Short mmCIF file of C-alpha atoms in Angstrom, two decimals:
data_model
loop_
_atom_site.label_atom_id
_atom_site.label_comp_id
_atom_site.label_asym_id
_atom_site.label_seq_id
_atom_site.Cartn_x
_atom_site.Cartn_y
_atom_site.Cartn_z
CA UNK I 1 73.88 88.53 123.63
CA UNK I 2 70.66 86.54 123.43
CA UNK I 3 72.35 83.79 121.41
CA UNK I 4 75.11 83.54 123.98
CA UNK I 5 72.57 83.29 126.83
CA UNK I 6 70.59 80.63 125.02
CA UNK I 7 73.74 78.58 124.56
CA UNK I 8 74.39 78.48 128.32
CA UNK I 9 73.11 75.12 129.62
CA UNK I 10 70.81 75.11 132.65
CA UNK I 11 72.45 74.19 135.96
CA UNK I 12 72.84 70.45 136.34
CA UNK I 13 70.69 68.70 138.93
CA UNK I 14 72.41 67.04 141.86
CA UNK I 15 70.85 63.77 140.64
CA UNK I 16 72.75 64.08 137.34
CA UNK I 17 76.11 64.67 138.99
CA UNK I 18 77.32 61.12 138.34
CA UNK I 19 75.28 57.92 138.18
CA UNK I 20 77.81 55.33 139.32
CA UNK I 21 77.71 53.69 142.74
CA UNK I 22 81.08 55.31 143.48
CA UNK I 23 79.66 58.77 142.78
CA UNK I 24 77.10 58.17 145.54
CA UNK I 25 79.28 56.38 148.09
CA UNK I 26 82.00 59.06 147.93
CA UNK I 27 79.80 62.12 147.45
CA UNK I 28 80.26 65.28 149.50
CA UNK I 29 76.91 66.75 148.43
CA UNK I 30 74.61 67.14 151.44
CA UNK I 31 71.59 66.29 149.29
CA UNK I 32 72.99 62.96 148.14
CA UNK I 33 74.10 62.12 151.68
CA UNK I 34 70.51 62.81 152.80
CA UNK I 35 69.30 60.29 150.20
CA UNK I 36 71.81 57.71 151.47
CA UNK I 37 70.51 58.23 155.00
CA UNK I 38 66.90 57.96 153.81
CA UNK I 39 67.52 54.62 152.12
CA UNK I 40 69.30 53.19 155.17
CA UNK I 41 66.73 54.55 157.63
CA UNK I 42 63.86 53.12 155.57
CA UNK I 43 65.52 49.69 155.68
CA UNK I 44 65.88 49.81 159.47
CA UNK I 45 62.34 51.14 159.88
CA UNK I 46 60.81 48.14 158.16
CA UNK I 47 63.21 45.77 159.93
CA UNK I 48 62.11 47.15 163.31
CA UNK I 49 58.53 47.04 162.07
CA UNK I 50 58.87 43.32 161.34
CA UNK I 51 59.85 42.75 164.99
CA UNK I 52 56.79 44.78 166.03
CA UNK I 53 54.63 42.57 163.82
CA UNK I 54 55.92 39.48 165.64
CA UNK I 55 55.13 41.11 168.97
CA UNK I 56 51.55 41.94 167.96
CA UNK I 57 50.97 38.46 166.51
CA UNK I 58 52.20 36.93 169.75
CA UNK I 59 49.80 39.08 171.80
CA UNK I 60 46.66 38.10 169.89
CA UNK I 61 46.20 35.18 172.31
CA UNK I 62 46.81 35.13 176.08
CA UNK I 63 49.06 32.06 175.91
CA UNK I 64 52.59 32.42 174.59
CA UNK I 65 51.97 30.17 171.60
CA UNK I 66 53.99 31.86 168.84
CA UNK I 67 57.22 32.97 170.53
CA UNK I 68 58.97 31.57 173.56
CA UNK I 69 59.55 33.94 176.47
CA UNK I 70 63.20 34.34 175.44
CA UNK I 71 62.35 34.96 171.77
CA UNK I 72 59.73 37.53 172.80
CA UNK I 73 62.28 39.37 174.94
CA UNK I 74 64.68 39.44 172.00
CA UNK I 75 61.95 40.64 169.62
CA UNK I 76 60.95 43.67 171.69
CA UNK I 77 64.60 44.47 172.44
CA UNK I 78 65.51 44.43 168.76
CA UNK I 79 62.40 46.47 167.93
CA UNK I 80 63.32 49.11 170.52
CA UNK I 81 67.03 49.33 169.66
CA UNK I 82 66.43 49.63 165.92
CA UNK I 83 63.49 52.01 166.09
CA UNK I 84 65.03 54.39 168.64
CA UNK I 85 68.65 54.61 167.51
CA UNK I 86 68.48 53.67 163.86
CA UNK I 87 65.22 55.29 162.85
CA UNK I 88 63.62 57.81 165.22
CA UNK I 89 66.71 59.73 166.35
CA UNK I 90 68.32 60.14 162.90
CA UNK I 91 65.11 60.15 160.81
CA UNK I 92 64.32 63.85 160.32
CA UNK I 93 67.74 65.41 161.11
CA UNK I 94 69.78 63.06 158.93
CA UNK I 95 67.37 63.10 155.95
CA UNK I 96 65.28 66.27 155.75
CA UNK I 97 67.72 68.22 157.92
CA UNK I 98 70.71 67.25 155.81
CA UNK I 99 68.89 67.99 152.57
CA UNK I 100 67.18 71.24 153.52
CA UNK I 101 69.18 73.09 156.17
CA UNK I 102 71.85 74.53 153.80
CA UNK I 103 69.21 75.55 151.24
CA UNK I 104 66.97 77.13 153.88
CA UNK I 105 69.78 79.44 155.02
CA UNK I 106 71.10 80.13 151.50
CA UNK I 107 74.28 78.02 151.76
CA UNK I 108 75.86 75.92 149.02
CA UNK I 109 76.58 72.90 151.28
CA UNK I 110 77.29 71.91 154.86
CA UNK I 111 80.25 73.45 156.68
CA UNK I 112 82.06 70.08 156.75
CA UNK I 113 81.00 67.96 153.73
CA UNK I 114 83.53 65.17 154.37
CA UNK I 115 82.47 64.94 158.02
CA UNK I 116 78.88 64.69 156.82
CA UNK I 117 79.70 61.66 154.66
CA UNK I 118 81.77 60.13 157.49
CA UNK I 119 78.77 60.39 159.82
CA UNK I 120 76.75 58.26 157.37
CA UNK I 121 79.48 55.62 157.28
CA UNK I 122 79.50 55.55 161.09
CA UNK I 123 75.74 55.07 161.03
CA UNK I 124 76.12 52.13 158.66
CA UNK I 125 78.92 50.57 160.74
CA UNK I 126 76.74 50.81 163.86
CA UNK I 127 73.92 49.23 161.90
CA UNK I 128 76.14 46.33 160.84
CA UNK I 129 76.98 45.57 164.48
CA UNK I 130 73.27 45.58 165.29
CA UNK I 131 72.46 43.29 162.37
CA UNK I 132 75.27 40.96 163.49
CA UNK I 133 73.62 40.83 166.93
CA UNK I 134 70.35 39.76 165.28
CA UNK I 135 71.98 37.10 163.09
CA UNK I 136 73.99 35.63 165.96
CA UNK I 137 71.00 35.20 168.25
CA UNK I 138 69.84 38.59 169.53
CA UNK I 139 69.83 40.26 172.93
CA UNK I 140 67.17 40.20 175.64
CA UNK I 141 67.88 43.20 177.90
CA UNK I 142 65.32 45.62 176.46
CA UNK I 143 66.47 48.72 174.61
CA UNK I 144 67.35 50.40 177.94
CA UNK I 145 70.11 47.87 178.89
CA UNK I 146 69.19 48.07 182.57
CA UNK I 147 71.84 46.81 184.98
CA UNK I 148 72.57 44.47 186.66
CA UNK I 149 70.80 42.26 184.10
CA UNK I 150 72.80 43.59 181.14
CA UNK I 151 76.15 43.34 182.95
CA UNK I 152 75.78 40.15 184.99
CA UNK I 153 72.97 37.87 183.83
CA UNK I 154 72.05 38.30 180.18
CA UNK I 155 73.20 35.52 177.85
CA UNK I 156 72.49 37.58 174.72
CA UNK I 157 74.94 39.52 172.57
CA UNK I 158 74.95 42.59 174.80
CA UNK I 159 78.36 43.85 173.71
CA UNK I 160 77.60 43.70 169.99
CA UNK I 161 74.48 45.78 170.57
CA UNK I 162 76.29 48.21 172.86
CA UNK I 163 79.04 48.73 170.28
CA UNK I 164 76.46 49.31 167.54
CA UNK I 165 74.64 51.98 169.57
CA UNK I 166 77.98 53.46 170.71
CA UNK I 167 79.15 53.93 167.12
CA UNK I 168 75.85 55.35 165.87
CA UNK I 169 75.99 57.83 168.75
CA UNK I 170 79.14 59.34 167.26
CA UNK I 171 77.31 59.67 163.96
CA UNK I 172 74.74 61.83 165.78
CA UNK I 173 77.47 63.94 167.38
CA UNK I 174 79.14 64.65 164.03
CA UNK I 175 75.81 65.55 162.45
CA UNK I 176 75.09 67.91 165.33
CA UNK I 177 78.47 69.63 165.02
CA UNK I 178 77.90 70.12 161.29
CA UNK I 179 74.45 71.64 161.82
CA UNK I 180 75.72 74.04 164.52
CA UNK I 181 78.68 75.33 162.51
CA UNK I 182 76.65 75.57 159.29
CA UNK I 183 73.89 77.57 160.99
CA UNK I 184 76.36 79.93 162.67
CA UNK I 185 78.72 80.59 159.80
CA UNK I 186 76.99 80.03 156.46
CA UNK I 187 73.74 82.01 156.56
CA UNK I 188 72.97 84.13 153.51
CA UNK I 189 73.29 87.94 153.74
CA UNK I 190 70.30 89.30 155.65
CA UNK I 191 69.45 85.92 157.22
CA UNK I 192 69.45 87.02 160.86
CA UNK I 193 68.60 84.66 163.70
CA UNK I 194 65.03 85.94 163.86
CA UNK I 195 64.60 85.38 160.14
CA UNK I 196 65.46 81.69 160.32
CA UNK I 197 62.67 79.24 159.44
CA UNK I 198 61.39 77.33 162.45
CA UNK I 199 62.64 74.11 160.88
CA UNK I 200 66.19 75.51 161.02
CA UNK I 201 65.68 76.57 164.64
CA UNK I 202 64.53 73.04 165.45
CA UNK I 203 67.58 71.52 163.72
CA UNK I 204 69.88 73.91 165.57
CA UNK I 205 68.35 73.11 168.98
CA UNK I 206 68.46 69.38 168.25
CA UNK I 207 72.09 69.64 167.19
CA UNK I 208 72.97 71.21 170.54
CA UNK I 209 71.15 68.41 172.39
CA UNK I 210 72.95 65.79 170.27
CA UNK I 211 76.37 67.27 171.00
CA UNK I 212 75.76 67.74 174.73
CA UNK I 213 73.77 64.60 175.60
CA UNK I 214 75.11 61.84 173.36
CA UNK I 215 78.57 61.71 175.02
CA UNK I 216 76.78 60.72 178.25
CA UNK I 217 75.28 57.73 176.42
CA UNK I 218 78.74 56.80 175.09
CA UNK I 219 80.19 56.99 178.60
CA UNK I 220 77.33 54.89 180.03
CA UNK I 221 77.72 52.17 177.40
CA UNK I 222 81.49 52.14 178.02
CA UNK I 223 80.85 51.55 181.73
CA UNK I 224 78.60 48.59 180.85
CA UNK I 225 81.48 47.13 178.85
CA UNK I 226 83.94 47.68 181.71
CA UNK I 227 81.72 45.88 184.18
CA UNK I 228 80.60 43.06 181.86
CA UNK I 229 84.06 42.28 180.42
CA UNK I 230 86.48 43.24 183.18
CA UNK I 231 84.31 42.93 186.31
CA UNK I 232 84.87 46.55 187.39
CA UNK I 233 82.33 47.34 190.13
CA UNK I 234 80.31 50.27 188.80
CA UNK I 235 76.70 49.08 188.86
CA UNK I 236 77.01 45.70 190.66
CA UNK I 237 76.20 46.14 194.41
CA UNK I 238 78.32 43.09 195.27
CA UNK I 239 81.34 44.98 193.92
CA UNK I 240 80.44 48.30 195.54
CA UNK I 241 78.43 49.58 192.58
CA UNK I 242 74.95 51.09 192.32
CA UNK I 243 72.44 49.86 189.70
CA UNK I 244 70.33 53.02 190.10
CA UNK I 245 73.37 55.05 188.99
CA UNK I 246 73.01 53.44 185.57
CA UNK I 247 69.42 54.67 185.33
CA UNK I 248 70.53 58.23 186.16
CA UNK I 249 73.21 58.10 183.45
CA UNK I 250 70.97 56.44 180.88
CA UNK I 251 67.95 58.72 181.30
CA UNK I 252 70.11 61.85 181.50
CA UNK I 253 70.77 61.10 177.83
CA UNK I 254 67.57 59.35 176.89
CA UNK I 255 65.08 61.95 177.97
CA UNK I 256 66.79 64.69 175.95
CA UNK I 257 66.84 62.06 173.18
CA UNK I 258 63.04 62.16 173.26
CA UNK I 259 63.34 65.79 172.13
CA UNK I 260 65.93 64.81 169.51
CA UNK I 261 63.01 62.84 168.05
CA UNK I 262 60.21 65.38 168.67
CA UNK I 263 61.76 68.82 168.08
CA UNK I 264 62.56 68.09 164.41
CA UNK I 265 58.96 66.92 163.98
CA UNK I 266 57.76 70.21 165.45
CA UNK I 267 59.94 72.09 162.98
CA UNK I 268 58.50 70.14 160.05
CA UNK I 269 54.91 70.67 161.19
CA UNK I 270 55.48 74.43 161.54
CA UNK I 271 56.54 74.55 157.87
CA UNK I 272 53.60 72.42 156.71
CA UNK I 273 50.92 74.32 158.62
CA UNK I 274 52.00 77.80 157.60
CA UNK I 275 52.26 76.75 153.94
CA UNK I 276 48.96 74.87 154.02
CA UNK I 277 47.09 77.70 155.78
CA UNK I 278 48.68 80.44 153.60
CA UNK I 279 49.37 82.50 156.74
CA UNK I 280 52.35 83.70 158.71
CA UNK I 281 53.06 81.49 161.67
CA UNK I 282 51.29 82.87 164.73
CA UNK I 283 53.73 84.13 167.39
CA UNK I 284 57.02 83.39 165.62
CA UNK I 285 59.19 84.54 168.52
CA UNK I 286 57.17 82.52 171.02
CA UNK I 287 57.66 79.48 168.78
CA UNK I 288 61.42 80.08 168.71
CA UNK I 289 61.71 80.42 172.48
CA UNK I 290 59.46 77.40 172.98
CA UNK I 291 61.97 75.35 170.95
CA UNK I 292 64.82 76.69 173.09
CA UNK I 293 62.86 76.11 176.30
CA UNK I 294 62.06 72.49 175.42
CA UNK I 295 65.69 71.74 174.58
CA UNK I 296 66.94 73.28 177.86
CA UNK I 297 64.33 71.95 180.31
CA UNK I 298 64.57 68.55 178.58
CA UNK I 299 67.92 68.08 180.36
CA UNK I 300 66.30 68.52 183.78
CA UNK I 301 63.49 65.95 183.84
CA UNK I 302 65.23 62.58 183.51
CA UNK I 303 64.26 61.53 187.03
CA UNK I 304 60.58 61.12 186.17
CA UNK I 305 61.55 57.76 184.66
CA UNK I 306 62.72 56.68 188.12
CA UNK I 307 59.80 57.36 190.47
CA UNK I 308 59.69 53.66 191.41
CA UNK I 309 63.46 53.08 191.30
CA UNK I 310 64.13 54.06 194.90
CA UNK I 311 65.29 57.64 194.42
CA UNK I 312 64.64 60.26 197.12
CA UNK I 313 61.03 61.36 197.58
CA UNK I 314 62.20 64.98 197.43
CA UNK I 315 64.03 64.35 194.16
CA UNK I 316 60.85 62.81 192.75
CA UNK I 317 58.89 65.92 193.75
CA UNK I 318 61.36 68.19 191.95
CA UNK I 319 61.38 66.05 188.81
CA UNK I 320 57.58 65.92 188.88
CA UNK I 321 57.31 69.73 188.97
CA UNK I 322 59.87 70.11 186.18
CA UNK I 323 57.96 67.56 184.10
CA UNK I 324 54.84 69.69 184.42
CA UNK I 325 56.83 72.78 183.46
CA UNK I 326 58.14 71.28 180.21
CA UNK I 327 54.53 70.84 179.07
CA UNK I 328 54.21 74.64 178.86
CA UNK I 329 56.41 75.29 175.79
CA UNK I 330 54.88 72.25 174.09
CA UNK I 331 51.41 73.67 174.75
CA UNK I 332 52.53 77.05 173.34
CA UNK I 333 53.44 75.35 170.08
CA UNK I 334 50.09 73.54 169.82
CA UNK I 335 48.23 76.79 170.57
CA UNK I 336 50.23 78.71 167.94
CA UNK I 337 49.67 76.03 165.29
CA UNK I 338 45.95 76.21 166.02
CA UNK I 339 45.97 80.02 165.84
CA UNK I 340 47.84 79.85 162.53
CA UNK I 341 45.11 77.61 161.11
CA UNK I 342 42.36 79.96 162.35
CA UNK I 343 40.76 81.74 159.37
CA UNK I 344 43.45 80.36 157.08
CA UNK I 345 42.85 79.36 153.47
CA UNK I 346 43.57 75.75 154.33
CA UNK I 347 44.52 73.34 151.59
CA UNK I 348 43.87 69.82 152.84
CA UNK I 349 46.66 68.28 150.78
CA UNK I 350 48.58 65.22 151.97
CA UNK I 351 51.31 67.13 153.88
CA UNK I 352 48.64 69.12 155.74
CA UNK I 353 46.76 65.94 156.68
CA UNK I 354 49.96 64.47 158.10
CA UNK I 355 50.59 67.71 160.01
CA UNK I 356 47.08 67.77 161.47
CA UNK I 357 47.48 64.10 162.41
CA UNK I 358 50.69 64.98 164.23
CA UNK I 359 48.99 67.75 166.23
CA UNK I 360 46.14 65.46 167.34
CA UNK I 361 48.34 62.53 168.29
CA UNK I 362 50.96 64.72 169.96
CA UNK I 363 48.28 66.40 172.08
CA UNK I 364 46.91 63.07 173.30
CA UNK I 365 50.41 61.73 173.96
CA UNK I 366 51.39 64.93 175.74
CA UNK I 367 48.32 65.00 177.98
CA UNK I 368 48.92 61.42 179.10
CA UNK I 369 52.50 62.46 179.80
CA UNK I 370 51.05 64.86 182.37
CA UNK I 371 49.44 61.84 184.07
CA UNK I 372 52.82 60.10 184.26
CA UNK I 373 54.49 63.24 185.64
CA UNK I 374 52.30 62.94 188.75
CA UNK I 375 54.21 60.66 191.13
CA UNK I 376 51.13 59.02 192.67
CA UNK I 377 49.71 58.05 189.27
CA UNK I 378 53.07 56.99 187.88
CA UNK I 379 53.58 54.48 190.70
CA UNK I 380 50.42 52.72 189.52
CA UNK I 381 50.98 53.09 185.77
CA UNK I 382 54.74 52.55 185.59
CA UNK I 383 55.74 49.43 183.62
CA UNK I 384 52.21 48.99 182.26
CA UNK I 385 50.95 49.36 178.70
CA UNK I 386 49.89 52.92 179.55
CA UNK I 387 53.54 53.94 179.27
CA UNK I 388 53.91 52.00 175.99
CA UNK I 389 50.92 53.86 174.54
CA UNK I 390 52.16 57.26 175.76
CA UNK I 391 55.63 56.69 174.31
CA UNK I 392 54.27 55.59 170.94
CA UNK I 393 51.78 58.45 170.68
CA UNK I 394 54.67 60.89 171.00
CA UNK I 395 57.37 58.99 169.11
CA UNK I 396 55.47 57.10 166.41
CA UNK I 397 52.24 59.07 166.17
CA UNK I 398 54.17 62.30 166.42
CA UNK I 399 57.60 61.85 164.88
CA UNK I 400 56.68 59.37 162.12
CA UNK I 401 53.59 61.36 161.12
CA UNK I 402 55.72 64.51 160.83
CA UNK I 403 58.51 62.65 159.01
CA UNK I 404 56.10 61.35 156.38
CA UNK I 405 54.47 64.79 156.15
CA UNK I 406 57.87 66.31 155.48
CA UNK I 407 58.71 63.64 152.90
CA UNK I 408 55.45 64.40 151.06
CA UNK I 409 55.95 68.17 151.31
CA UNK I 410 59.51 68.28 150.00
CA UNK I 411 59.26 65.25 147.67
CA UNK I 412 58.80 67.47 144.57
CA UNK I 413 61.90 69.43 145.57
CA UNK I 414 63.99 66.31 146.22
CA UNK I 415 62.96 64.37 143.11
CA UNK I 416 61.46 66.90 140.70
CA UNK I 417 58.32 64.75 140.49
CA UNK I 418 54.74 64.98 141.76
CA UNK I 419 52.84 62.06 143.30
CA UNK I 420 49.17 61.08 143.49
CA UNK I 421 47.43 63.34 146.02
CA UNK I 422 44.49 60.94 146.25
CA UNK I 423 46.63 57.99 147.32
CA UNK I 424 48.70 60.19 149.63
CA UNK I 425 45.60 61.57 151.38
CA UNK I 426 44.26 58.04 151.75
CA UNK I 427 47.56 56.86 153.31
CA UNK I 428 47.58 59.77 155.79
CA UNK I 429 44.00 59.12 156.91
CA UNK I 430 44.62 55.36 157.08
CA UNK I 431 47.71 55.90 159.23
CA UNK I 432 45.79 58.11 161.67
CA UNK I 433 43.01 55.54 161.98
CA UNK I 434 45.36 52.55 162.20
CA UNK I 435 47.57 54.24 164.76
CA UNK I 436 44.71 55.05 167.12
CA UNK I 437 43.27 51.55 166.78
CA UNK I 438 46.72 50.14 167.62
CA UNK I 439 47.70 52.23 170.60
CA UNK I 440 44.57 53.69 172.22
CA UNK I 441 43.53 50.21 173.48
CA UNK I 442 46.96 50.04 175.13
CA UNK I 443 46.05 53.03 177.32
CA UNK I 444 43.06 51.00 178.53
CA UNK I 445 45.21 47.90 179.00
CA UNK I 446 47.65 49.88 181.14
CA UNK I 447 44.85 51.45 183.16
CA UNK I 448 43.48 47.96 183.82
CA UNK I 449 46.92 46.80 184.97
CA UNK I 450 48.45 44.78 182.11
CA UNK I 451 52.24 44.93 182.50
CA UNK I 452 54.42 45.57 179.47
CA UNK I 453 57.10 43.14 178.22
CA UNK I 454 55.04 40.04 179.12
CA UNK I 455 54.43 37.51 176.36
CA UNK I 456 51.56 35.89 178.30
CA UNK I 457 48.68 37.74 179.93
CA UNK I 458 45.35 37.22 181.67
CA UNK I 459 42.37 36.33 179.43
CA UNK I 460 40.42 39.50 180.31
CA UNK I 461 42.97 41.55 178.32
CA UNK I 462 42.50 39.61 175.06
CA UNK I 463 39.83 41.76 173.36
CA UNK I 464 41.87 44.94 173.66
CA UNK I 465 44.98 43.13 172.47
CA UNK I 466 43.12 41.83 169.40
CA UNK I 467 42.01 45.38 168.60
CA UNK I 468 45.59 46.59 168.99
CA UNK I 469 46.93 43.88 166.69
CA UNK I 470 44.23 44.60 164.11
CA UNK I 471 45.20 48.26 164.18
CA UNK I 472 48.85 47.32 163.71
CA UNK I 473 47.98 45.52 160.47
CA UNK I 474 46.20 48.65 159.17
CA UNK I 475 49.15 50.76 160.27
CA UNK I 476 51.53 48.49 158.35
CA UNK I 477 49.52 49.02 155.16
CA UNK I 478 49.61 52.80 155.67
CA UNK I 479 53.42 52.63 155.91
CA UNK I 480 53.77 50.48 152.80
CA UNK I 481 51.48 52.59 150.59
CA UNK I 482 53.88 55.58 150.31
CA UNK I 483 56.61 53.23 149.10
CA UNK I 484 54.33 52.30 146.20
CA UNK I 485 53.02 55.65 145.01
CA UNK I 486 56.21 57.61 145.77
CA UNK I 487 58.24 54.94 143.99
CA UNK I 488 55.80 55.10 141.06
CA UNK I 489 56.15 58.88 140.90
CA UNK I 490 59.92 58.65 140.41
CA UNK I 491 59.32 57.29 136.93
CA UNK I 492 55.78 58.24 135.98
CA UNK I 493 54.95 61.28 138.13
CA UNK I 494 54.38 64.66 136.43
CA UNK I 495 57.33 67.06 136.46
CA UNK I 496 57.33 69.44 139.43
CA UNK I 497 58.08 73.13 139.10
CA UNK I 498 60.39 74.95 141.51
CA UNK I 499 57.52 75.68 143.94
CA UNK I 500 54.42 73.48 143.50
CA UNK I 501 53.03 74.43 146.94
CA UNK I 502 53.54 78.20 146.44
CA UNK I 503 55.47 78.07 149.72
CA UNK I 504 57.87 80.65 151.15
CA UNK I 505 61.50 79.89 151.90
CA UNK I 506 64.83 79.94 150.10
CA UNK I 507 64.68 76.23 149.22
CA UNK I 508 61.73 76.98 146.91
CA UNK I 509 63.78 79.48 144.89
CA UNK I 510 65.92 76.71 143.38
CA UNK I 511 65.03 74.27 140.63
CA UNK I 512 63.37 70.93 141.39
CA UNK I 513 65.52 68.90 141.85
CA UNK I 514 68.12 71.48 142.94
CA UNK I 515 71.49 72.01 141.23
CA UNK I 516 74.59 70.54 142.85
CA UNK I 517 75.53 73.75 144.68
CA UNK I 518 71.93 74.79 145.43
CA UNK I 519 72.13 78.39 144.23
CA UNK I 520 73.85 79.88 141.18
CA UNK I 521 73.91 83.22 143.02
CA UNK I 522 73.81 83.50 146.81
CA UNK I 523 70.36 84.86 147.76
CA UNK I 524 69.91 88.00 149.85
CA UNK I 525 67.22 87.91 152.55
CA UNK I 526 65.16 91.09 153.04
CA UNK I 527 62.23 89.86 155.12
CA UNK I 528 61.32 87.35 157.79
CA UNK I 529 60.08 83.83 157.10
CA UNK I 530 56.52 82.95 156.13
CA UNK I 531 55.69 86.19 154.30
CA UNK I 532 52.22 85.00 153.29
CA UNK I 533 49.38 87.43 152.88
CA UNK I 534 46.96 87.29 155.79
CA UNK I 535 43.85 85.30 154.94
#
């Protein structure tokens, strides 16, 4: 019997399941599809980052002496389009979500493996349209495509960009459908809803938002095409249209899209903090209902982007109150993370540093969001650099910090290799410092009245702009460093065991890297998540 058992080969890693390009491009394995997404998303991240670098170089001096006004408009438009739709929205769901969700619930794959691969191809097709827009001369509307400029006056390649975003939107919808069906129908025996990891809850809530909100974006972009190409009067007042209607449509999608970017980050940070503190998450059920509350109320606050757009004063009052309300579930999550850390046996490893950085930056971004929810303040701060700083504290400081924290946390599981903790800690601290030096001066610029989207500005704003550009250079280094030491670890890093962090969760029961079908035997769940001993 022993000789027979010893002759049985160990399960083959998903990385060994074919090495040809074809085996990757036609794979149905959710883990390989996650890798494909990660490679594409990393490319678009650095492409959008290059546009950001041009913007910060331009703003070192008050005179527009690097880019023309038109080139500057195209640079910040390209930066926004690429970063929002080709990095931030798909970053955590399409990579970590795709890789981990089936393993976290004890499933062998996604419910629809072919649909999963098709969603990646749609993402790449949308990206090709966007790259074609860049090569052919760019677009100058801003990432929001506000009418009537986008439909009547812009000379840029509006339709190429619209088609690219339209196509990538369907990629999000298909990913959302897959997550919903997988979570409902493929949980392991004993994996009840209140035993799901918070990361799975976040993916499930985000999937619902993707499926419900993204069709509104597709409809809105289609209406832009109808008006721009065929002259149908939808947003043009001369043809009986209403330009403010576009803003209602656009922000009805785009504010829930903010939570498509942030909720996955919250799920990641919950996993990192409970593992790093060696404690059960404080108030698990409150954390679950906070996720649900954010995803629901997120559909009701789009009008706070339109306080100066001419909407009814009474509508602005309602949207202001709702914007204050949505801060409550976010505050619950911050409080529960803090309570989880209290008296924990905290290991300040790289994932934990990224998680703590997320909490600090998210708090500052969230508190300044409260300022913008007050109509009187927003009238003064709208379209200034205060809004730019607030947006980036939530989206970049929050989502990117959590994304990199998740990459560092699950890297041993994905690759089977360990990386240098010293370099990783240094990169996390450098990113926190560089980010604050980049964007905190922009709060001050906005408070002092510097408008956003201007490539020239008054001389009194130069010192703060120099500080911001200096911080951006530090931030760029902190983004490049992980490429170096994580890439080095693929070949030279020590072998990782199944659970190098001693974390809880079904994904840590498999080998590192996991076998093709995740589990040789379907696991049975007998307890809730995060069964750590109390510190």
